[in-house]
Amino acid sequence: MKPHRIRHQFLLEPELSEKLDNLSRDPSTTKSAVVAKAVEAFIDRRGENELDRRYGVRLDRLSRDLGHVRRDAEMILESLALFIRFSITLHAHTPAPDKATQAIAQERFDKFVEQVGRQIASGKHSFGKESGVGGKG
């Protein structure tokens, strides 16, 4: 017993009709089967863009990862701002530095910048996370 099917009538442009004829030339395929598969594919996609299907999951993951990076950067900036505020408050009442103190401060700052550069170049973090593409953190 054949499955129950409903007859439909519709009009096609001549070019599209010719393409349908070409697709249904194989004896194992009928025009009805080709049209049914095309309609089913359209309904399944519901007009979904091919690029959305292909790249949507990746873009969603990248958006989530970017959100995590943004959150982490905001935490770091907030921590730095609080540290600077604390440092300024702590040292607010010290006398104006002389040339020797300024030279020591400059030397310490240069060492700090070198250390940050070494840490970044090595991929190590002071707080125990590893950096790099594909790394956790």
mmCIF file of N, CA and C in Angstrom:
data_model
loop_
_atom_site.group_PDB
_atom_site.id
_atom_site.type_symbol
_atom_site.label_atom_id
_atom_site.label_comp_id
_atom_site.label_asym_id
_atom_site.label_seq_id
_atom_site.Cartn_x
_atom_site.Cartn_y
_atom_site.Cartn_z
ATOM 1 N N MET A 1 0.837 -1.175 0.000
ATOM 2 C CA MET A 1 0.000 0.000 0.000
ATOM 3 C C MET A 1 0.888 1.246 0.000
ATOM 4 N N LYS A 2 0.617 2.165 -0.925
ATOM 5 C CA LYS A 2 1.393 3.398 -1.044
ATOM 6 C C LYS A 2 0.982 4.373 0.043
ATOM 7 N N PRO A 3 1.962 5.166 0.512
ATOM 8 C CA PRO A 3 1.601 6.173 1.513
ATOM 9 C C PRO A 3 0.649 7.200 0.913
ATOM 10 N N HIS A 4 -0.174 7.741 1.753
ATOM 11 C CA HIS A 4 -1.150 8.734 1.317
ATOM 12 C C HIS A 4 -0.433 10.032 0.944
ATOM 13 N N ARG A 5 -0.716 10.536 -0.255
ATOM 14 C CA ARG A 5 -0.122 11.797 -0.715
ATOM 15 C C ARG A 5 -1.239 12.713 -1.200
ATOM 16 N N ILE A 6 -0.970 14.015 -1.121
ATOM 17 C CA ILE A 6 -1.946 15.014 -1.547
ATOM 18 C C ILE A 6 -1.422 15.682 -2.799
ATOM 19 N N ARG A 7 -2.296 15.823 -3.778
ATOM 20 C CA ARG A 7 -1.933 16.438 -5.045
ATOM 21 C C ARG A 7 -1.930 17.965 -4.900
ATOM 22 N N HIS A 8 -0.866 18.611 -5.453
ATOM 23 C CA HIS A 8 -0.749 20.066 -5.474
ATOM 24 C C HIS A 8 -0.496 20.510 -6.893
ATOM 25 N N GLN A 9 -0.988 21.644 -7.215
ATOM 26 C CA GLN A 9 -0.718 22.229 -8.524
ATOM 27 C C GLN A 9 -0.118 23.612 -8.314
ATOM 28 N N PHE A 10 0.961 23.891 -9.051
ATOM 29 C CA PHE A 10 1.618 25.193 -8.943
ATOM 30 C C PHE A 10 2.292 25.494 -10.265
ATOM 31 N N LEU A 11 2.621 26.757 -10.444
ATOM 32 C CA LEU A 11 3.260 27.211 -11.675
ATOM 33 C C LEU A 11 4.720 27.539 -11.422
ATOM 34 N N LEU A 12 5.585 27.221 -12.396
ATOM 35 C CA LEU A 12 7.010 27.524 -12.312
ATOM 36 C C LEU A 12 7.427 28.339 -13.517
ATOM 37 N N GLU A 13 8.434 29.163 -13.321
ATOM 38 C CA GLU A 13 9.022 29.888 -14.446
ATOM 39 C C GLU A 13 9.669 28.867 -15.383
ATOM 40 N N PRO A 14 9.767 29.189 -16.672
ATOM 41 C CA PRO A 14 10.324 28.224 -17.633
ATOM 42 C C PRO A 14 11.735 27.738 -17.268
ATOM 43 N N GLU A 15 12.590 28.642 -16.783
ATOM 44 C CA GLU A 15 13.958 28.236 -16.432
ATOM 45 C C GLU A 15 13.957 27.239 -15.272
ATOM 46 N N LEU A 16 13.116 27.517 -14.266
ATOM 47 C CA LEU A 16 13.039 26.634 -13.118
ATOM 48 C C LEU A 16 12.427 25.293 -13.510
ATOM 49 N N SER A 17 11.458 25.318 -14.398
ATOM 50 C CA SER A 17 10.844 24.085 -14.882
ATOM 51 C C SER A 17 11.865 23.226 -15.624
ATOM 52 N N GLU A 18 12.729 23.882 -16.391
ATOM 53 C CA GLU A 18 13.766 23.143 -17.119
ATOM 54 C C GLU A 18 14.757 22.503 -16.142
ATOM 55 N N LYS A 19 15.107 23.232 -15.096
ATOM 56 C CA LYS A 19 16.006 22.668 -14.084
ATOM 57 C C LYS A 19 15.363 21.462 -13.405
ATOM 58 N N LEU A 20 14.069 21.545 -13.124
ATOM 59 C CA LEU A 20 13.357 20.428 -12.521
ATOM 60 C C LEU A 20 13.347 19.225 -13.459
ATOM 61 N N ASP A 21 13.122 19.482 -14.738
ATOM 62 C CA ASP A 21 13.167 18.400 -15.727
ATOM 63 C C ASP A 21 14.541 17.728 -15.729
ATOM 64 N N ASN A 22 15.604 18.531 -15.684
ATOM 65 C CA ASN A 22 16.960 17.975 -15.698
ATOM 66 C C ASN A 22 17.236 17.131 -14.447
ATOM 67 N N LEU A 23 16.761 17.602 -13.292
ATOM 68 C CA LEU A 23 16.975 16.849 -12.060
ATOM 69 C C LEU A 23 16.205 15.535 -12.029
ATOM 70 N N SER A 24 15.070 15.490 -12.715
ATOM 71 C CA SER A 24 14.222 14.297 -12.655
ATOM 72 C C SER A 24 14.444 13.355 -13.834
ATOM 73 N N ARG A 25 15.496 13.542 -14.613
ATOM 74 C CA ARG A 25 15.778 12.651 -15.744
ATOM 75 C C ARG A 25 16.220 11.260 -15.299
ATOM 76 N N ASP A 26 16.823 11.190 -14.131
ATOM 77 C CA ASP A 26 17.240 9.884 -13.606
ATOM 78 C C ASP A 26 15.977 9.052 -13.355
ATOM 79 N N PRO A 27 15.934 7.810 -13.865
ATOM 80 C CA PRO A 27 14.718 6.997 -13.705
ATOM 81 C C PRO A 27 14.344 6.735 -12.241
ATOM 82 N N SER A 28 15.299 6.824 -11.331
ATOM 83 C CA SER A 28 14.987 6.552 -9.926
ATOM 84 C C SER A 28 14.427 7.775 -9.208
ATOM 85 N N THR A 29 14.359 8.925 -9.908
ATOM 86 C CA THR A 29 13.870 10.153 -9.301
ATOM 87 C C THR A 29 12.689 10.691 -10.094
ATOM 88 N N THR A 30 11.711 11.212 -9.371
ATOM 89 C CA THR A 30 10.555 11.823 -10.028
ATOM 90 C C THR A 30 10.519 13.305 -9.704
ATOM 91 N N LYS A 31 9.765 14.048 -10.509
ATOM 92 C CA LYS A 31 9.598 15.478 -10.233
ATOM 93 C C LYS A 31 8.976 15.687 -8.859
ATOM 94 N N SER A 32 8.010 14.843 -8.522
ATOM 95 C CA SER A 32 7.355 14.959 -7.213
ATOM 96 C C SER A 32 8.364 14.765 -6.088
ATOM 97 N N ALA A 33 9.268 13.805 -6.241
ATOM 98 C CA ALA A 33 10.265 13.548 -5.201
ATOM 99 C C ALA A 33 11.225 14.738 -5.065
ATOM 100 N N VAL A 34 11.648 15.309 -6.196
ATOM 101 C CA VAL A 34 12.557 16.452 -6.164
ATOM 102 C C VAL A 34 11.882 17.647 -5.494
ATOM 103 N N VAL A 35 10.640 17.935 -5.893
ATOM 104 C CA VAL A 35 9.919 19.071 -5.308
ATOM 105 C C VAL A 35 9.661 18.823 -3.826
ATOM 106 N N ALA A 36 9.293 17.599 -3.452
ATOM 107 C CA ALA A 36 9.038 17.289 -2.047
ATOM 108 C C ALA A 36 10.294 17.506 -1.205
ATOM 109 N N LYS A 37 11.441 17.052 -1.711
ATOM 110 C CA LYS A 37 12.697 17.245 -0.970
ATOM 111 C C LYS A 37 13.050 18.729 -0.863
ATOM 112 N N ALA A 38 12.820 19.475 -1.931
ATOM 113 C CA ALA A 38 13.124 20.907 -1.907
ATOM 114 C C ALA A 38 12.231 21.640 -0.908
ATOM 115 N N VAL A 39 10.948 21.313 -0.900
ATOM 116 C CA VAL A 39 10.019 21.958 0.037
ATOM 117 C C VAL A 39 10.376 21.574 1.472
ATOM 118 N N GLU A 40 10.690 20.305 1.700
ATOM 119 C CA GLU A 40 11.067 19.851 3.036
ATOM 120 C C GLU A 40 12.332 20.564 3.517
ATOM 121 N N ALA A 41 13.326 20.687 2.635
ATOM 122 C CA ALA A 41 14.562 21.374 3.001
ATOM 123 C C ALA A 41 14.283 22.841 3.336
ATOM 124 N N PHE A 42 13.428 23.475 2.556
ATOM 125 C CA PHE A 42 13.088 24.874 2.819
ATOM 126 C C PHE A 42 12.387 25.030 4.167
ATOM 127 N N ILE A 43 11.438 24.152 4.442
ATOM 128 C CA ILE A 43 10.695 24.230 5.701
ATOM 129 C C ILE A 43 11.614 23.945 6.876
ATOM 130 N N ASP A 44 12.515 22.966 6.744
ATOM 131 C CA ASP A 44 13.455 22.663 7.831
ATOM 132 C C ASP A 44 14.339 23.854 8.139
ATOM 133 N N ARG A 45 14.772 24.530 7.119
ATOM 134 C CA ARG A 45 15.643 25.690 7.324
ATOM 135 C C ARG A 45 14.862 26.920 7.721
ATOM 136 N N ARG A 46 13.600 26.990 7.293
ATOM 137 C CA ARG A 46 12.736 28.151 7.545
ATOM 138 C C ARG A 46 13.418 29.437 7.094
ATOM 139 N N GLY A 47 14.038 29.352 5.934
ATOM 140 C CA GLY A 47 14.689 30.520 5.397
ATOM 141 C C GLY A 47 16.009 30.831 6.082
ATOM 142 N N GLU A 48 16.516 29.887 6.877
ATOM 143 C CA GLU A 48 17.762 30.104 7.608
ATOM 144 C C GLU A 48 18.905 30.299 6.621
ATOM 145 N N ASN A 49 19.726 31.248 6.913
ATOM 146 C CA ASN A 49 20.858 31.560 6.065
ATOM 147 C C ASN A 49 21.907 30.461 6.178
ATOM 148 N N GLU A 50 22.479 30.052 5.064
ATOM 149 C CA GLU A 50 23.506 29.014 5.050
ATOM 150 C C GLU A 50 24.699 29.405 5.928
ATOM 151 N N LEU A 51 25.067 30.672 5.909
ATOM 152 C CA LEU A 51 26.189 31.122 6.729
ATOM 153 C C LEU A 51 25.877 30.995 8.219
ATOM 154 N N ASP A 52 24.624 31.251 8.595
ATOM 155 C CA ASP A 52 24.234 31.089 9.991
ATOM 156 C C ASP A 52 24.377 29.638 10.427
ATOM 157 N N ARG A 53 23.953 28.733 9.584
ATOM 158 C CA ARG A 53 24.063 27.316 9.927
ATOM 159 C C ARG A 53 25.521 26.890 10.019
ATOM 160 N N ARG A 54 26.316 27.394 9.116
ATOM 161 C CA ARG A 54 27.706 26.965 9.046
ATOM 162 C C ARG A 54 28.563 27.584 10.147
ATOM 163 N N TYR A 55 28.350 28.872 10.426
ATOM 164 C CA TYR A 55 29.239 29.585 11.335
ATOM 165 C C TYR A 55 28.577 30.065 12.622
ATOM 166 N N GLY A 56 27.295 29.859 12.760
ATOM 167 C CA GLY A 56 26.578 30.369 13.925
ATOM 168 C C GLY A 56 27.121 29.860 15.247
ATOM 169 N N VAL A 57 27.390 28.557 15.336
ATOM 170 C CA VAL A 57 27.893 27.978 16.582
ATOM 171 C C VAL A 57 29.257 28.565 16.921
ATOM 172 N N ARG A 58 30.104 28.702 15.917
ATOM 173 C CA ARG A 58 31.444 29.267 16.154
ATOM 174 C C ARG A 58 31.345 30.724 16.599
ATOM 175 N N LEU A 59 30.481 31.477 15.945
ATOM 176 C CA LEU A 59 30.326 32.885 16.320
ATOM 177 C C LEU A 59 29.773 33.022 17.734
ATOM 178 N N ASP A 60 28.846 32.143 18.099
ATOM 179 C CA ASP A 60 28.317 32.172 19.468
ATOM 180 C C ASP A 60 29.428 31.898 20.476
ATOM 181 N N ARG A 61 30.272 30.892 20.177
ATOM 182 C CA ARG A 61 31.377 30.561 21.082
ATOM 183 C C ARG A 61 32.364 31.728 21.174
ATOM 184 N N LEU A 62 32.678 32.337 20.025
ATOM 185 C CA LEU A 62 33.591 33.485 20.038
ATOM 186 C C LEU A 62 32.999 34.657 20.818
ATOM 187 N N SER A 63 31.703 34.863 20.706
ATOM 188 C CA SER A 63 31.043 35.935 21.457
ATOM 189 C C SER A 63 31.138 35.683 22.958
ATOM 190 N N ARG A 64 30.916 34.417 23.364
ATOM 191 C CA ARG A 64 31.048 34.079 24.778
ATOM 192 C C ARG A 64 32.482 34.295 25.258
ATOM 193 N N ASP A 65 33.446 33.825 24.452
ATOM 194 C CA ASP A 65 34.854 33.996 24.826
ATOM 195 C C ASP A 65 35.220 35.474 24.924
ATOM 196 N N LEU A 66 34.735 36.273 23.988
ATOM 197 C CA LEU A 66 35.006 37.708 24.023
ATOM 198 C C LEU A 66 34.389 38.341 25.269
ATOM 199 N N GLY A 67 33.223 37.883 25.652
ATOM 200 C CA GLY A 67 32.597 38.367 26.879
ATOM 201 C C GLY A 67 33.445 38.043 28.103
ATOM 202 N N HIS A 68 34.029 36.842 28.119
ATOM 203 C CA HIS A 68 34.901 36.465 29.235
ATOM 204 C C HIS A 68 36.153 37.338 29.256
ATOM 205 N N VAL A 69 36.722 37.596 28.075
ATOM 206 C CA VAL A 69 37.905 38.452 27.993
ATOM 207 C C VAL A 69 37.570 39.855 28.471
ATOM 208 N N ARG A 70 36.438 40.367 28.056
ATOM 209 C CA ARG A 70 36.017 41.708 28.474
ATOM 210 C C ARG A 70 35.837 41.761 29.994
ATOM 211 N N ARG A 71 35.196 40.729 30.539
ATOM 212 C CA ARG A 71 34.998 40.675 31.993
ATOM 213 C C ARG A 71 36.343 40.650 32.717
ATOM 214 N N ASP A 72 37.262 39.809 32.244
ATOM 215 C CA ASP A 72 38.581 39.715 32.870
ATOM 216 C C ASP A 72 39.330 41.042 32.779
ATOM 217 N N ALA A 73 39.265 41.695 31.621
ATOM 218 C CA ALA A 73 39.952 42.986 31.458
ATOM 219 C C ALA A 73 39.360 44.025 32.406
ATOM 220 N N GLU A 74 38.044 44.022 32.571
ATOM 221 C CA GLU A 74 37.417 44.966 33.495
ATOM 222 C C GLU A 74 37.856 44.702 34.929
ATOM 223 N N MET A 75 37.987 43.416 35.304
ATOM 224 C CA MET A 75 38.452 43.101 36.658
ATOM 225 C C MET A 75 39.888 43.564 36.857
ATOM 226 N N ILE A 76 40.717 43.357 35.856
ATOM 227 C CA ILE A 76 42.114 43.783 35.958
ATOM 228 C C ILE A 76 42.195 45.301 36.057
ATOM 229 N N LEU A 77 41.457 45.998 35.218
ATOM 230 C CA LEU A 77 41.484 47.458 35.263
ATOM 231 C C LEU A 77 40.963 47.995 36.590
ATOM 232 N N GLU A 78 39.918 47.376 37.095
ATOM 233 C CA GLU A 78 39.385 47.809 38.385
ATOM 234 C C GLU A 78 40.404 47.563 39.495
ATOM 235 N N SER A 79 41.058 46.397 39.451
ATOM 236 C CA SER A 79 42.088 46.090 40.453
ATOM 237 C C SER A 79 43.227 47.098 40.378
ATOM 238 N N LEU A 80 43.649 47.407 39.171
ATOM 239 C CA LEU A 80 44.731 48.381 39.000
ATOM 240 C C LEU A 80 44.312 49.758 39.511
ATOM 241 N N ALA A 81 43.095 50.151 39.204
ATOM 242 C CA ALA A 81 42.617 51.452 39.660
ATOM 243 C C ALA A 81 42.566 51.517 41.188
ATOM 244 N N LEU A 82 42.075 50.442 41.809
ATOM 245 C CA LEU A 82 42.023 50.426 43.272
ATOM 246 C C LEU A 82 43.428 50.440 43.880
ATOM 247 N N PHE A 83 44.349 49.691 43.253
ATOM 248 C CA PHE A 83 45.728 49.668 43.741
ATOM 249 C C PHE A 83 46.359 51.054 43.640
ATOM 250 N N ILE A 84 46.150 51.725 42.507
ATOM 251 C CA ILE A 84 46.714 53.071 42.332
ATOM 252 C C ILE A 84 46.109 54.026 43.344
ATOM 253 N N ARG A 85 44.802 53.954 43.536
ATOM 254 C CA ARG A 85 44.153 54.821 44.519
ATOM 255 C C ARG A 85 44.718 54.562 45.918
ATOM 256 N N PHE A 86 44.870 53.277 46.275
ATOM 257 C CA PHE A 86 45.427 52.916 47.575
ATOM 258 C C PHE A 86 46.862 53.430 47.705
ATOM 259 N N SER A 87 47.643 53.243 46.657
ATOM 260 C CA SER A 87 49.041 53.671 46.682
ATOM 261 C C SER A 87 49.153 55.182 46.824
ATOM 262 N N ILE A 88 48.340 55.914 46.092
ATOM 263 C CA ILE A 88 48.364 57.378 46.176
ATOM 264 C C ILE A 88 47.928 57.828 47.571
ATOM 265 N N THR A 89 46.894 57.180 48.109
ATOM 266 C CA THR A 89 46.420 57.530 49.444
ATOM 267 C C THR A 89 47.492 57.247 50.493
ATOM 268 N N LEU A 90 48.166 56.108 50.351
ATOM 269 C CA LEU A 90 49.181 55.712 51.310
ATOM 270 C C LEU A 90 50.375 56.654 51.293
ATOM 271 N N HIS A 91 50.730 57.117 50.092
ATOM 272 C CA HIS A 91 51.923 57.947 49.949
ATOM 273 C C HIS A 91 51.590 59.432 49.746
ATOM 274 N N ALA A 92 50.407 59.830 50.074
ATOM 275 C CA ALA A 92 49.976 61.202 49.806
ATOM 276 C C ALA A 92 50.735 62.230 50.631
ATOM 277 N N HIS A 93 51.164 61.858 51.813
ATOM 278 C CA HIS A 93 51.763 62.840 52.703
ATOM 279 C C HIS A 93 53.288 62.731 52.795
ATOM 280 N N THR A 94 53.893 62.069 51.829
ATOM 281 C CA THR A 94 55.355 61.997 51.839
ATOM 282 C C THR A 94 55.923 63.284 51.260
ATOM 283 N N PRO A 95 57.122 63.650 51.702
ATOM 284 C CA PRO A 95 57.717 64.886 51.179
ATOM 285 C C PRO A 95 58.071 64.741 49.700
ATOM 286 N N ALA A 96 58.243 65.868 49.025
ATOM 287 C CA ALA A 96 58.601 65.855 47.606
ATOM 288 C C ALA A 96 59.951 65.162 47.438
ATOM 289 N N PRO A 97 60.051 64.243 46.472
ATOM 290 C CA PRO A 97 61.295 63.487 46.314
ATOM 291 C C PRO A 97 62.432 64.360 45.771
ATOM 292 N N ASP A 98 63.644 64.037 46.230
ATOM 293 C CA ASP A 98 64.813 64.723 45.704
ATOM 294 C C ASP A 98 65.326 63.964 44.478
ATOM 295 N N LYS A 99 66.412 64.403 43.889
ATOM 296 C CA LYS A 99 66.949 63.785 42.658
ATOM 297 C C LYS A 99 67.340 62.329 42.887
ATOM 298 N N ALA A 100 67.926 62.018 44.024
ATOM 299 C CA ALA A 100 68.350 60.642 44.304
ATOM 300 C C ALA A 100 67.131 59.721 44.408
ATOM 301 N N THR A 101 66.091 60.186 45.075
ATOM 302 C CA THR A 101 64.866 59.392 45.203
ATOM 303 C C THR A 101 64.204 59.196 43.848
ATOM 304 N N GLN A 102 64.198 60.239 43.022
ATOM 305 C CA GLN A 102 63.630 60.123 41.675
ATOM 306 C C GLN A 102 64.415 59.120 40.842
ATOM 307 N N ALA A 103 65.739 59.103 40.981
ATOM 308 C CA ALA A 103 66.572 58.160 40.233
ATOM 309 C C ALA A 103 66.278 56.727 40.666
ATOM 310 N N ILE A 104 66.128 56.516 41.973
ATOM 311 C CA ILE A 104 65.794 55.176 42.482
ATOM 312 C C ILE A 104 64.420 54.755 41.969
ATOM 313 N N ALA A 105 63.470 55.685 41.996
ATOM 314 C CA ALA A 105 62.114 55.387 41.514
ATOM 315 C C ALA A 105 62.128 55.032 40.027
ATOM 316 N N GLN A 106 62.914 55.760 39.235
ATOM 317 C CA GLN A 106 63.000 55.479 37.801
ATOM 318 C C GLN A 106 63.628 54.107 37.568
ATOM 319 N N GLU A 107 64.657 53.779 38.329
ATOM 320 C CA GLU A 107 65.313 52.475 38.199
ATOM 321 C C GLU A 107 64.343 51.348 38.543
ATOM 322 N N ARG A 108 63.581 51.525 39.607
ATOM 323 C CA ARG A 108 62.589 50.512 39.999
ATOM 324 C C ARG A 108 61.503 50.368 38.937
ATOM 325 N N PHE A 109 61.065 51.498 38.386
ATOM 326 C CA PHE A 109 60.047 51.448 37.337
ATOM 327 C C PHE A 109 60.580 50.719 36.106
ATOM 328 N N ASP A 110 61.829 51.002 35.699
ATOM 329 C CA ASP A 110 62.427 50.328 34.541
ATOM 330 C C ASP A 110 62.514 48.818 34.779
ATOM 331 N N LYS A 111 62.891 48.422 36.003
ATOM 332 C CA LYS A 111 62.948 46.995 36.333
ATOM 333 C C LYS A 111 61.555 46.373 36.275
ATOM 334 N N PHE A 112 60.567 47.116 36.751
ATOM 335 C CA PHE A 112 59.185 46.637 36.697
ATOM 336 C C PHE A 112 58.740 46.403 35.254
ATOM 337 N N VAL A 113 59.030 47.366 34.371
ATOM 338 C CA VAL A 113 58.653 47.235 32.962
ATOM 339 C C VAL A 113 59.363 46.042 32.333
ATOM 340 N N GLU A 114 60.638 45.847 32.646
ATOM 341 C CA GLU A 114 61.378 44.690 32.125
ATOM 342 C C GLU A 114 60.752 43.383 32.601
ATOM 343 N N GLN A 115 60.392 43.330 33.872
ATOM 344 C CA GLN A 115 59.787 42.118 34.423
ATOM 345 C C GLN A 115 58.446 41.820 33.754
ATOM 346 N N VAL A 116 57.634 42.837 33.549
ATOM 347 C CA VAL A 116 56.350 42.639 32.862
ATOM 348 C C VAL A 116 56.600 42.118 31.441
ATOM 349 N N GLY A 117 57.589 42.692 30.756
ATOM 350 C CA GLY A 117 57.926 42.237 29.408
ATOM 351 C C GLY A 117 58.356 40.781 29.388
ATOM 352 N N ARG A 118 59.186 40.380 30.374
ATOM 353 C CA ARG A 118 59.623 38.977 30.445
ATOM 354 C C ARG A 118 58.443 38.049 30.711
ATOM 355 N N GLN A 119 57.557 38.457 31.616
ATOM 356 C CA GLN A 119 56.393 37.626 31.932
ATOM 357 C C GLN A 119 55.496 37.435 30.708
ATOM 358 N N ILE A 120 55.264 38.517 29.985
ATOM 359 C CA ILE A 120 54.402 38.435 28.799
ATOM 360 C C ILE A 120 55.063 37.570 27.739
ATOM 361 N N ALA A 121 56.368 37.767 27.522
ATOM 362 C CA ALA A 121 57.082 36.995 26.504
ATOM 363 C C ALA A 121 57.115 35.502 26.837
ATOM 364 N N SER A 122 57.202 35.163 28.120
ATOM 365 C CA SER A 122 57.274 33.753 28.516
ATOM 366 C C SER A 122 55.900 33.093 28.539
ATOM 367 N N GLY A 123 54.844 33.895 28.566
ATOM 368 C CA GLY A 123 53.495 33.339 28.624
ATOM 369 C C GLY A 123 53.061 32.971 30.030
ATOM 370 N N LYS A 124 53.882 33.260 31.016
ATOM 371 C CA LYS A 124 53.542 32.953 32.406
ATOM 372 C C LYS A 124 52.817 34.137 33.031
ATOM 373 N N HIS A 125 51.985 33.810 34.012
ATOM 374 C CA HIS A 125 51.273 34.846 34.757
ATOM 375 C C HIS A 125 51.631 34.737 36.219
ATOM 376 N N SER A 126 51.666 35.847 36.889
ATOM 377 C CA SER A 126 51.965 35.856 38.311
ATOM 378 C C SER A 126 50.878 35.161 39.108
ATOM 379 N N PHE A 127 49.661 35.112 38.575
ATOM 380 C CA PHE A 127 48.555 34.515 39.309
ATOM 381 C C PHE A 127 48.271 33.090 38.881
ATOM 382 N N GLY A 128 49.218 32.437 38.171
ATOM 383 C CA GLY A 128 49.153 30.992 37.946
ATOM 384 C C GLY A 128 48.449 30.515 36.697
ATOM 385 N N LYS A 129 47.907 31.397 35.858
ATOM 386 C CA LYS A 129 47.240 30.954 34.631
ATOM 387 C C LYS A 129 48.234 30.994 33.488
ATOM 388 N N GLU A 130 48.017 30.106 32.507
ATOM 389 C CA GLU A 130 48.851 30.138 31.315
ATOM 390 C C GLU A 130 48.127 30.919 30.241
ATOM 391 N N SER A 131 48.904 31.604 29.414
ATOM 392 C CA SER A 131 48.288 32.371 28.325
ATOM 393 C C SER A 131 48.561 31.673 27.017
ATOM 394 N N GLY A 132 48.034 32.248 25.979
ATOM 395 C CA GLY A 132 48.266 31.716 24.648
ATOM 396 C C GLY A 132 46.976 31.270 24.024
ATOM 397 N N VAL A 133 47.017 31.089 22.711
ATOM 398 C CA VAL A 133 45.838 30.685 21.965
ATOM 399 C C VAL A 133 45.485 29.263 22.364
ATOM 400 N N GLY A 134 44.241 29.053 22.698
ATOM 401 C CA GLY A 134 43.772 27.719 23.048
ATOM 402 C C GLY A 134 44.037 27.359 24.488
ATOM 403 N N GLY A 135 44.778 28.197 25.227
ATOM 404 C CA GLY A 135 45.052 27.914 26.625
ATOM 405 C C GLY A 135 43.856 28.233 27.480
ATOM 406 N N LYS A 136 43.817 27.655 28.639
ATOM 407 C CA LYS A 136 42.713 27.955 29.548
ATOM 408 C C LYS A 136 43.054 29.205 30.306
ATOM 409 N N GLY A 137 42.084 30.068 30.451
ATOM 410 C CA GLY A 137 42.320 31.276 31.207
ATOM 411 C C GLY A 137 41.975 32.421 30.410
#
